[in-house]
XYZ file of N, CA, C and O in Angstrom:
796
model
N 81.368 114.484 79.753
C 80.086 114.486 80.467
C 79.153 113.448 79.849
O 78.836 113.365 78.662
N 78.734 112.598 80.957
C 77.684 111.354 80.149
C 76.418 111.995 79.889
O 76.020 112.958 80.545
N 75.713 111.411 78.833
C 74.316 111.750 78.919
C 73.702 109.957 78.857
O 74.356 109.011 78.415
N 72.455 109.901 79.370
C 71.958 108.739 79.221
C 71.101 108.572 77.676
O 71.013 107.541 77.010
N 70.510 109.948 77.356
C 70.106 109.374 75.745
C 71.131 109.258 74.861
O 71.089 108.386 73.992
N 72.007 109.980 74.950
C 72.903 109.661 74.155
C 73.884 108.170 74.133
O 74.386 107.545 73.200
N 73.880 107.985 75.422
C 74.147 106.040 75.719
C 73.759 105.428 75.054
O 74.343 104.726 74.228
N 72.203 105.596 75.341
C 71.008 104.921 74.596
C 71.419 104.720 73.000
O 71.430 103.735 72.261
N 71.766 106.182 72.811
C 71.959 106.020 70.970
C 72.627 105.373 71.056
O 72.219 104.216 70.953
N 73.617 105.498 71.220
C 74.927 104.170 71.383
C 74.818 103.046 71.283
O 75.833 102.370 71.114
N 73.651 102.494 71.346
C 73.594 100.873 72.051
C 72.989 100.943 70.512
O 73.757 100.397 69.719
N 72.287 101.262 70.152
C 71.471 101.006 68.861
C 72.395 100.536 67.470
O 73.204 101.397 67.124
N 72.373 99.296 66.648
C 73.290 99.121 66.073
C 72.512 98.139 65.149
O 71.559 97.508 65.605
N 72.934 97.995 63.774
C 72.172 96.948 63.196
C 72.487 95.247 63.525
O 73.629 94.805 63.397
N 71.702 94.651 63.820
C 71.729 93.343 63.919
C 70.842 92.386 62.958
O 69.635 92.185 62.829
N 72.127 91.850 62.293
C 71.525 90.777 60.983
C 70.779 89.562 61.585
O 69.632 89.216 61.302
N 71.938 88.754 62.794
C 71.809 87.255 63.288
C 70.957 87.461 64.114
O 71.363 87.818 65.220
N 69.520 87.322 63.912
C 68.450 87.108 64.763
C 68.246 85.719 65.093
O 68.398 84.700 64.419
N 67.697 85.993 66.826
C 67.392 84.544 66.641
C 65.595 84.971 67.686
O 64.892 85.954 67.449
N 65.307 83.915 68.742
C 63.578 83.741 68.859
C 63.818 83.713 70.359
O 63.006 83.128 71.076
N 65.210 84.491 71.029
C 64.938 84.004 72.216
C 65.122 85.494 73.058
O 65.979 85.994 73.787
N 63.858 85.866 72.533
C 63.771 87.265 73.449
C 63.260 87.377 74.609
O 62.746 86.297 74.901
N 63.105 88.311 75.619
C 62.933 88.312 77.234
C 61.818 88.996 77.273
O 61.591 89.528 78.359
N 60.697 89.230 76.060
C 59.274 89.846 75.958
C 58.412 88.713 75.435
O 58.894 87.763 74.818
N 57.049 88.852 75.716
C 56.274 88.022 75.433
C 55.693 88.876 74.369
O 56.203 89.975 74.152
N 54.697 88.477 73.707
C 53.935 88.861 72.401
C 53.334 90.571 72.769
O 53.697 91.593 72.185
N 52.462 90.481 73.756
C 51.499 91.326 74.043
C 52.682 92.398 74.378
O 52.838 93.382 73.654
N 53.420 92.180 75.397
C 54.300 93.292 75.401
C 55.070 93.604 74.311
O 55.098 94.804 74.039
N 55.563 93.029 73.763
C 56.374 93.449 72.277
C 55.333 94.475 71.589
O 55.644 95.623 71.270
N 54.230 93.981 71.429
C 53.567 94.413 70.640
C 52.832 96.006 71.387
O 52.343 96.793 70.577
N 52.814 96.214 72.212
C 52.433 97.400 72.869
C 53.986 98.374 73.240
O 54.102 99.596 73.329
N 54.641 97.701 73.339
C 55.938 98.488 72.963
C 55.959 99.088 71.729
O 55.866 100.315 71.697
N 56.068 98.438 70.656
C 55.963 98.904 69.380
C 55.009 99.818 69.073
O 55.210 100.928 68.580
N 53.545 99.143 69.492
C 52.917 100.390 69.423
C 52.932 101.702 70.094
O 52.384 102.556 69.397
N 53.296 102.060 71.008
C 53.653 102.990 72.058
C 54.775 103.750 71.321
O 54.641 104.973 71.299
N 55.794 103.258 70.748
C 57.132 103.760 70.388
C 56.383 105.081 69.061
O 56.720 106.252 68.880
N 55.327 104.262 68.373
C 54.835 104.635 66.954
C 53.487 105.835 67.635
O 53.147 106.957 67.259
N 53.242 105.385 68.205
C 52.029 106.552 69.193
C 52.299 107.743 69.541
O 51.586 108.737 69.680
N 53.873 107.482 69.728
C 54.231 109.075 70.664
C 55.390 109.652 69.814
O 56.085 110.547 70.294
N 55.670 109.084 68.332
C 56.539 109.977 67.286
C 56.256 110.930 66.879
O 55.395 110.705 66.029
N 56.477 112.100 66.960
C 56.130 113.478 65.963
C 55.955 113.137 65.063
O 56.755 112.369 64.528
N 54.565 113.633 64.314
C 54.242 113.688 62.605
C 53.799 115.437 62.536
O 53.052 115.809 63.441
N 54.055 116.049 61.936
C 53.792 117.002 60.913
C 52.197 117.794 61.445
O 51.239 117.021 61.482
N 52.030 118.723 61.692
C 50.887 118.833 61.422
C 49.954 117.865 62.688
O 48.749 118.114 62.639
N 50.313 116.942 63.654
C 49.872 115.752 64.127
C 49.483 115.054 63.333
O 49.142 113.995 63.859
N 49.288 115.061 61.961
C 49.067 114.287 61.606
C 48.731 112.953 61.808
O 47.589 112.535 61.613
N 49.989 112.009 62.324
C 50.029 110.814 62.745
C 49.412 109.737 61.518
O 48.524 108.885 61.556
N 50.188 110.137 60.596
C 49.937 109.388 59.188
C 50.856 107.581 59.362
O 50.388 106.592 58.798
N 51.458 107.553 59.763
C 52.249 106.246 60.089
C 52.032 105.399 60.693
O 51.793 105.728 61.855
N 51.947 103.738 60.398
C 51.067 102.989 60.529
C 51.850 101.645 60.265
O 52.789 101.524 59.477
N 51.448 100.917 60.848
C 52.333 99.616 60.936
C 51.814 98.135 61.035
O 50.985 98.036 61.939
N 52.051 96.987 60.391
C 51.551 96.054 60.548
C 52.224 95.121 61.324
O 52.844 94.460 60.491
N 52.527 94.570 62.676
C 53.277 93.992 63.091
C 53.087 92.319 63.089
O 52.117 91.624 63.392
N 54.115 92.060 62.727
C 54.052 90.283 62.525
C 55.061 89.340 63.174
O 56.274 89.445 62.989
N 54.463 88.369 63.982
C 55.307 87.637 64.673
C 55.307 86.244 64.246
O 54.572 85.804 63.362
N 56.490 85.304 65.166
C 56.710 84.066 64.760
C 56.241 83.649 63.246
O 56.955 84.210 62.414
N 55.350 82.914 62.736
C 55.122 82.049 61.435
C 54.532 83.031 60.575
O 54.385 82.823 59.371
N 54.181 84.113 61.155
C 53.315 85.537 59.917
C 54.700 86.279 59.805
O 54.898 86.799 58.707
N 55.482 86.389 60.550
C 56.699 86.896 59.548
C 57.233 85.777 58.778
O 57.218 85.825 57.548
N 57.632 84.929 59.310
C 58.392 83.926 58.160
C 57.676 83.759 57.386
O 58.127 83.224 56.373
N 56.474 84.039 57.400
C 55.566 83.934 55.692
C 56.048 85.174 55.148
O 56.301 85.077 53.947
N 56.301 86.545 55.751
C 56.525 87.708 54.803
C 57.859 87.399 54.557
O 57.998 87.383 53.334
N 58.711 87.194 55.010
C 59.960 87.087 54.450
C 60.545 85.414 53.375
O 61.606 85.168 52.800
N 59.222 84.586 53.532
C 59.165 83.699 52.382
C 58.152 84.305 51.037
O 58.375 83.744 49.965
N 57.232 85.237 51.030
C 56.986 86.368 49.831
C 58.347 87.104 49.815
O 59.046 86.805 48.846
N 58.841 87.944 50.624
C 59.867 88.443 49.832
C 61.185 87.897 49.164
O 62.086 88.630 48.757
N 61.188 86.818 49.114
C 62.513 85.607 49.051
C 61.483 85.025 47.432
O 62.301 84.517 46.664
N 60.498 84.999 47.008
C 59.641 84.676 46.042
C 59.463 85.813 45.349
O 59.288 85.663 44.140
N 59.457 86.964 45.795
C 59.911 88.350 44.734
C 60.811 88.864 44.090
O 60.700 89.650 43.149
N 61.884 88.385 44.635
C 63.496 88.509 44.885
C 63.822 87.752 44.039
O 64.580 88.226 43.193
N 63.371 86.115 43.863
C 64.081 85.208 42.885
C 63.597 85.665 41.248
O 64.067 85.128 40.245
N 62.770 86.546 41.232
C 62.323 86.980 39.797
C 62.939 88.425 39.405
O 62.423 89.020 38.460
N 63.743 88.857 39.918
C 64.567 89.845 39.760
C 66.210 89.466 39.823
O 67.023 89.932 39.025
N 66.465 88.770 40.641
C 68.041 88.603 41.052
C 68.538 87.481 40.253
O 67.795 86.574 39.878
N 70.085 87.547 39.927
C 70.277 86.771 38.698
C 70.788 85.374 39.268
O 71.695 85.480 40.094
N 70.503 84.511 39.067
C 69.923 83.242 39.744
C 72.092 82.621 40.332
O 72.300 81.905 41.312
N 73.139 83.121 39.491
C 73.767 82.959 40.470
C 74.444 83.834 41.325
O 75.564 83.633 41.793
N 73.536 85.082 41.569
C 73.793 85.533 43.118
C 72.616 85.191 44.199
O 72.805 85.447 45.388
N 71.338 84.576 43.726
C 70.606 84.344 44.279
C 70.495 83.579 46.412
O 69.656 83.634 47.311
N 71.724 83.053 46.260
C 71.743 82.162 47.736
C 72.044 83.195 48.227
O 71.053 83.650 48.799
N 73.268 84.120 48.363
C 73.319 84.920 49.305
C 72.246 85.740 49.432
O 72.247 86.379 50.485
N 71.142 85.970 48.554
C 70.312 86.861 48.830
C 69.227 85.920 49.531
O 68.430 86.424 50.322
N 69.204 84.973 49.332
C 68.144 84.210 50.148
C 68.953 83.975 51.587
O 68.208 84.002 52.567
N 70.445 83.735 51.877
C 70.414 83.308 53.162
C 70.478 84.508 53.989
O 70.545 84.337 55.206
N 70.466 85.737 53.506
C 70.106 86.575 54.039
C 68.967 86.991 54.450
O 68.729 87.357 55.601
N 68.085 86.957 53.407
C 66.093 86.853 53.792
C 65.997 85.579 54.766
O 64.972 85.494 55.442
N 66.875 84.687 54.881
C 66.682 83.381 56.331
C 66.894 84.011 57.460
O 66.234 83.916 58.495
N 68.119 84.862 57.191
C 68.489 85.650 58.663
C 67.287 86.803 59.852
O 67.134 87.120 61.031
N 66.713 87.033 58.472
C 65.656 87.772 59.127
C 64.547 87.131 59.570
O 64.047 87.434 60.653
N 64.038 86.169 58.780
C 63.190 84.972 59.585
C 63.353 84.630 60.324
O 62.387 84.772 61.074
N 64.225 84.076 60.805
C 64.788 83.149 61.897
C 64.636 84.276 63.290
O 64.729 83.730 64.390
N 64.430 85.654 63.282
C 64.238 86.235 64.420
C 62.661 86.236 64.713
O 61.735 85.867 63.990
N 62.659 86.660 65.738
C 60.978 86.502 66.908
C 60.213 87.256 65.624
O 59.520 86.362 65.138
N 60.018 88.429 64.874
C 58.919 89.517 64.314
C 59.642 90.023 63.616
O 60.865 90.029 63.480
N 58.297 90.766 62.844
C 58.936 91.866 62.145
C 57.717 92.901 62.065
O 56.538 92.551 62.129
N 58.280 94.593 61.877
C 57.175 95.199 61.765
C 57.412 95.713 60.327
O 58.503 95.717 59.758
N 56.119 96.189 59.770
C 56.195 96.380 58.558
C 55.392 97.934 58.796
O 54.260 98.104 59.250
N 56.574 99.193 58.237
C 56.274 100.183 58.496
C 55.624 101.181 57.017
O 56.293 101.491 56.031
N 54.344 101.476 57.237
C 53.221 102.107 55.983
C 53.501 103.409 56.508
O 54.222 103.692 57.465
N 52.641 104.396 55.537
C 52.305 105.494 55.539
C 50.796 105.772 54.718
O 50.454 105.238 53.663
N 50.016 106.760 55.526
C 48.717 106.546 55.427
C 48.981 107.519 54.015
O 49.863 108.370 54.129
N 48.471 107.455 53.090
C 48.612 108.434 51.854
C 47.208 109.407 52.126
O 47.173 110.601 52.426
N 46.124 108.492 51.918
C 44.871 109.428 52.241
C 45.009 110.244 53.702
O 43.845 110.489 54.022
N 45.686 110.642 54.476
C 45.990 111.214 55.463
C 47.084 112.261 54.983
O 47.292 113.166 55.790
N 47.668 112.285 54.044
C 49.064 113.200 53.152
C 47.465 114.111 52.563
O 46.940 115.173 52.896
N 47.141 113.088 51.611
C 46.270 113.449 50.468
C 45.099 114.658 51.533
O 45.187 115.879 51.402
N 44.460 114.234 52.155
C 43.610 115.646 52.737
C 44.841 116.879 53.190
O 44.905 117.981 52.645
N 45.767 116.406 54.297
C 46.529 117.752 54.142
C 46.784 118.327 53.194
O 46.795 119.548 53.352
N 47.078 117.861 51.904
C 46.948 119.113 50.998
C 45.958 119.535 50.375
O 46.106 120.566 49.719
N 44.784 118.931 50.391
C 43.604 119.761 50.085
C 43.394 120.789 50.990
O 43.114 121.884 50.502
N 43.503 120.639 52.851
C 43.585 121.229 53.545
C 44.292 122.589 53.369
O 43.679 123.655 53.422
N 45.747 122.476 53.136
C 46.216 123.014 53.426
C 46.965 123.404 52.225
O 48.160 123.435 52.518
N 46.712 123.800 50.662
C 47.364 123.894 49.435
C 48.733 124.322 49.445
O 49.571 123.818 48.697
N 49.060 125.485 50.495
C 50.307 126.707 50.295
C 51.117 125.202 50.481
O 51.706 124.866 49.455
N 51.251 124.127 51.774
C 51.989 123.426 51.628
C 52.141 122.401 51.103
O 52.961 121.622 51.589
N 51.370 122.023 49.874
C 50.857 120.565 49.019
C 52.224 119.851 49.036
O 52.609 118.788 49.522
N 52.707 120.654 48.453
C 54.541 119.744 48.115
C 55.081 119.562 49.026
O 56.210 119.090 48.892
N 54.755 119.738 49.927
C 56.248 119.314 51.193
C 55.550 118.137 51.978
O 56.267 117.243 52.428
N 54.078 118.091 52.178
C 53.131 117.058 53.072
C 54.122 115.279 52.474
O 54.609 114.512 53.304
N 54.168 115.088 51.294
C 54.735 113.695 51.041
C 56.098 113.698 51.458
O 56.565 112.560 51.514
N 57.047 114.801 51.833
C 58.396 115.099 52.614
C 58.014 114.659 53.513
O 58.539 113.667 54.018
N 56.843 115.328 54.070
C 57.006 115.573 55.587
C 56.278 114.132 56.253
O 56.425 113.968 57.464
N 55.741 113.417 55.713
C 55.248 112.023 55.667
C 56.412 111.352 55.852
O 56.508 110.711 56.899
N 57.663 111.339 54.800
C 58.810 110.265 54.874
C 59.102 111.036 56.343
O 58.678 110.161 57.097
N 59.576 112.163 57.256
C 60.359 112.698 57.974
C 59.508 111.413 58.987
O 60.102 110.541 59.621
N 58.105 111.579 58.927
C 57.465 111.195 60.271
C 57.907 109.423 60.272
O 58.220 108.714 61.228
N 57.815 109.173 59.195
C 58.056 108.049 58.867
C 59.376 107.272 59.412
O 59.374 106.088 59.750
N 60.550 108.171 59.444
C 61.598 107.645 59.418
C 61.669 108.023 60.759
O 62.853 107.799 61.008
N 61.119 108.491 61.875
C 61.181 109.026 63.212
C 60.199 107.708 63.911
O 60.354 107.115 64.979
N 59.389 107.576 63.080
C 58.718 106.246 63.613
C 59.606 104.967 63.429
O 59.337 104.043 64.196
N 60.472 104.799 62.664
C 61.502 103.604 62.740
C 62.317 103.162 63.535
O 62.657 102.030 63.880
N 62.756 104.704 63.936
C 63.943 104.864 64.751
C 63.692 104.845 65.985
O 64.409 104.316 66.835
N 62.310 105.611 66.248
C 61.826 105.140 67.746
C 61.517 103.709 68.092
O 61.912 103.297 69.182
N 60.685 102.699 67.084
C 61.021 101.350 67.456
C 61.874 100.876 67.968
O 61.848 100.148 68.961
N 63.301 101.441 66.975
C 64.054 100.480 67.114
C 65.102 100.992 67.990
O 66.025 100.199 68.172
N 65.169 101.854 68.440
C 65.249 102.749 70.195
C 64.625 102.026 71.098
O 65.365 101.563 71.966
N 63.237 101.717 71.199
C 62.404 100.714 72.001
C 62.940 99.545 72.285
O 63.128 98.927 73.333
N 63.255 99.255 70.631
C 63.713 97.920 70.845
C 65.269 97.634 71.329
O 65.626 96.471 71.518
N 65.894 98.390 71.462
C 67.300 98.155 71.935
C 67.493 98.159 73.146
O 68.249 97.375 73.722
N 66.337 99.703 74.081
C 66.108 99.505 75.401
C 65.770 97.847 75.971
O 66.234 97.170 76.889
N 65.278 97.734 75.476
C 64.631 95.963 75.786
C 65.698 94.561 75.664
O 65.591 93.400 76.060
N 66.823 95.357 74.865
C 67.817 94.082 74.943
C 67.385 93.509 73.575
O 67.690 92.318 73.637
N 66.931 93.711 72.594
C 66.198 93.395 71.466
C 66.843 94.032 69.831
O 66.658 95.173 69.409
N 67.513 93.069 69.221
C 68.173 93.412 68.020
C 67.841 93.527 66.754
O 67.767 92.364 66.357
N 67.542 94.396 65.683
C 66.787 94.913 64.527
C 68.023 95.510 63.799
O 69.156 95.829 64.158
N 67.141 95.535 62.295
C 68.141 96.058 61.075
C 66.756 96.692 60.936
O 65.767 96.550 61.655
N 66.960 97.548 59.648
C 65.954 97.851 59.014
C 65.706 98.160 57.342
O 65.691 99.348 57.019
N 65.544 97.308 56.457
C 65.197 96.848 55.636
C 64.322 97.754 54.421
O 63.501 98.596 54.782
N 64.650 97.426 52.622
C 63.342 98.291 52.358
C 63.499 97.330 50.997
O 64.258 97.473 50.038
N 62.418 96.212 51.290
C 61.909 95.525 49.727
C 61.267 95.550 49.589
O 60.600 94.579 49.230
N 60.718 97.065 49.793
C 59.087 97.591 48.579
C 60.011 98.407 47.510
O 61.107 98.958 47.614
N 59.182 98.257 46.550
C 58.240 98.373 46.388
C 57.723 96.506 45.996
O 56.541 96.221 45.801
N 58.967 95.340 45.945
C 58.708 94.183 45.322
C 57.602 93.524 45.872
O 56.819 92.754 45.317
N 57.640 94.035 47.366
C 56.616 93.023 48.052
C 55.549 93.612 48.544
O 54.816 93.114 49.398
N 55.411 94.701 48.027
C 54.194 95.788 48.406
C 52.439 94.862 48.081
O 51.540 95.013 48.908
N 52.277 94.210 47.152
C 50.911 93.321 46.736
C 50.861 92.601 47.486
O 50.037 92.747 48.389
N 51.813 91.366 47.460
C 51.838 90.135 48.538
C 51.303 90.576 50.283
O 50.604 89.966 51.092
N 51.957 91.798 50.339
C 51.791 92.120 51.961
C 50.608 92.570 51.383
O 50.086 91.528 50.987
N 49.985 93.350 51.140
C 48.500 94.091 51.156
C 47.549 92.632 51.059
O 46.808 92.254 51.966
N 47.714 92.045 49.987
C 47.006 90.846 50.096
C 47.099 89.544 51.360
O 46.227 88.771 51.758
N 47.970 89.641 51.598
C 48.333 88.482 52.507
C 47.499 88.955 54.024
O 46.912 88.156 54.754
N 47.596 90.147 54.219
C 47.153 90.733 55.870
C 46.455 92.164 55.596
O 46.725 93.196 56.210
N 45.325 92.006 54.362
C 44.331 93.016 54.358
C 44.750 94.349 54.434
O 43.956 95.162 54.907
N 46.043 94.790 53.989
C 46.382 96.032 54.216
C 45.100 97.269 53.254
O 44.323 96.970 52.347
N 45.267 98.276 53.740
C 44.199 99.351 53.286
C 45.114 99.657 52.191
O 46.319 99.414 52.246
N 44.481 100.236 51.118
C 44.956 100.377 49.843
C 45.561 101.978 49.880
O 46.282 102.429 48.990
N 45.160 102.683 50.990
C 46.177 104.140 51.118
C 47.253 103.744 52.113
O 47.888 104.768 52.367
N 47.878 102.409 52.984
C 49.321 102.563 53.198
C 50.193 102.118 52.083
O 50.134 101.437 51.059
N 50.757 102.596 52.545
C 52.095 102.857 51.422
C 53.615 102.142 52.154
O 54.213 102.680 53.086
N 53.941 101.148 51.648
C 54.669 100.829 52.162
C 56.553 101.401 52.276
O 57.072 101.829 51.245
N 57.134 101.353 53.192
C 58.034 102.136 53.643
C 59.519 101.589 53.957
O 60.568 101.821 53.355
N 59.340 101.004 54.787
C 60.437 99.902 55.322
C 60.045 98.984 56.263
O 59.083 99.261 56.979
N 60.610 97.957 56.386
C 60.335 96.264 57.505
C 61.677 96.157 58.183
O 62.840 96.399 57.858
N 61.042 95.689 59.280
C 62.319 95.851 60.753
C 62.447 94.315 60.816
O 61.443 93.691 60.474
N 63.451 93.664 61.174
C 62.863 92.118 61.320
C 63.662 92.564 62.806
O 64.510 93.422 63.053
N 62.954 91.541 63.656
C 63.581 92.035 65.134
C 63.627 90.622 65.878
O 63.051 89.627 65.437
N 64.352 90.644 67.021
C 64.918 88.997 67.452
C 65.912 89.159 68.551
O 66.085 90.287 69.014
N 66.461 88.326 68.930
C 67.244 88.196 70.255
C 69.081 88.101 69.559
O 69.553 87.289 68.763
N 69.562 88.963 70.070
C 71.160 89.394 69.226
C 71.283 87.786 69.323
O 70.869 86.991 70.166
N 71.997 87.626 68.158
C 72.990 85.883 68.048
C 74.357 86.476 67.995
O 75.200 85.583 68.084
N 74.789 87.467 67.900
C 76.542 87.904 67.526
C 76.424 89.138 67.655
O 75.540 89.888 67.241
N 77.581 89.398 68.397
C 77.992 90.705 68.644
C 78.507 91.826 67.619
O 78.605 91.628 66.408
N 78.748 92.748 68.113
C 79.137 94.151 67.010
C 80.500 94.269 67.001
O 81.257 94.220 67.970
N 80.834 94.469 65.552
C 82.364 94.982 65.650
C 82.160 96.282 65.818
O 81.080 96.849 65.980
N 83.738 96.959 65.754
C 83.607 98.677 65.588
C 83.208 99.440 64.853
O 83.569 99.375 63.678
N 82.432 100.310 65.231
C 81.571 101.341 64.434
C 82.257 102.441 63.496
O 81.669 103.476 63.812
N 82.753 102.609 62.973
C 84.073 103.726 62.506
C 82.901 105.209 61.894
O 81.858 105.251 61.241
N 83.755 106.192 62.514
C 83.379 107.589 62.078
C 83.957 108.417 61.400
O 85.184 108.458 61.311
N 83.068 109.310 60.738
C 83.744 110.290 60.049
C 84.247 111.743 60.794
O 83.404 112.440 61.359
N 85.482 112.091 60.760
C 85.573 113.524 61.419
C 84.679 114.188 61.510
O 84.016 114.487 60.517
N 84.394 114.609 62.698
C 83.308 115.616 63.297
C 83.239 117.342 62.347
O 82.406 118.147 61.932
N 84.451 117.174 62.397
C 84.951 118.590 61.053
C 83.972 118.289 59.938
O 83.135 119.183 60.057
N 83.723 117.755 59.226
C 83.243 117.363 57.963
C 81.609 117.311 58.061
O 80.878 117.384 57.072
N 81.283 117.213 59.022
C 79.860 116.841 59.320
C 79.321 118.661 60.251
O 78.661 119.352 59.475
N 79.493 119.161 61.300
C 79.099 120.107 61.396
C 79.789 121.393 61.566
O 80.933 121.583 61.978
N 78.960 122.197 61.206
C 79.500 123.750 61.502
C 78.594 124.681 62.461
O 77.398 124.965 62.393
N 79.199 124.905 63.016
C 78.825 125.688 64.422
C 79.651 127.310 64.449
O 80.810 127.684 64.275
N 78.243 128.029 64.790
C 78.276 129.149 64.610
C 78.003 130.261 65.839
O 76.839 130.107 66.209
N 78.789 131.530 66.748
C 78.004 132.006 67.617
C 78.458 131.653 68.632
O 77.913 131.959 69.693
């Protein structure tokens, strides 16, 4: 029996080889994205999750800071593959750069003490539901994304570079672009191993 969301999941796959020749213009990309991040479940409504989106030459500046963070950590001869990989993500249309509001965690638990400890859980949950809906968005659209996490290295550079507020917290970066190469096969693990069903 088909289902169409479940299609949908299907289609969703990481894509490294970005390239700039997508079938959206700016304004729509960008209201897609936001829309995808608007209507994710957070906790509480919270709606602590928050995003900086960057296109054409403002991403290739973030991913030339993170390629300048990277060379002061990585041992200089594995260094190219790690840079022609930070190229790969440039070279696509955007990228979004996905925060989390902390001062928005931080009152729920003043709010709400019994659950203090679980609010920074329940922040990553919303967090990672906001990724996935992007990049759900973005697959509907014909539009290819990985999703990425070089914070904490490049957490200053981005706050400084595009005024970020000093309570997001940075999370993970999507770089997104028009597929250049197709997918091989996806391989799974026995369904046995993964759930148990009861009743």
């Amino acid at each position: 029996m088909s289902n169409a969301v479940i299609e949908h999941l299907k289609k969703r796959r990481t894509q490294y080889a970005l390239g700039r020749n997508v079938n959206m213009d700016k304004d729509a990309l960008n209201n897609l994205i936001q829309q995808a991040i608007k209507h994710t479940p957070s906790s509480f409504n919270s709606q602590s999750s928050r995003a900086v989106i960057l296109f054409g030459e403002q991403s290739v500046k973030f991913w030339a800071l993170a390629k300048e963070a990277l060379a002061k950590v990585v041992p200089a001869e594995a260094f190219a593959q790690t840079a022609a990989k930070l190229d790969s993500f440039a070279a696509g249309a955007g990228t979004v750069l996905f925060y989390e509001d902390q001062d928005v965690v931080k009152g729920l638990q003043e709010k709400f003490a019994l659950y203090a400890d679980n609010f920074p859980v329940w922040s990553e949950h919303s967090a990672g539901m906001a990724q996935f809906a992007v990049w759900l968005a973005l697959t509907d659209a014909g539009i290819g994304a990985s999703l990425q996490h070089y914070n904490p290295l490049v957490d200053d550079a981005a706050r400084a570079t595009w005024n970020v507020p000093a309570s997001w917290k940075l999370r993970a970066q999507m770089p997104f672009g028009s597929h250049e190469s197709g997918f091989g096969e996806k391989a799974f693990m026995d369904d046995g191993q993964r759930f148990i069903v009861a009743g």
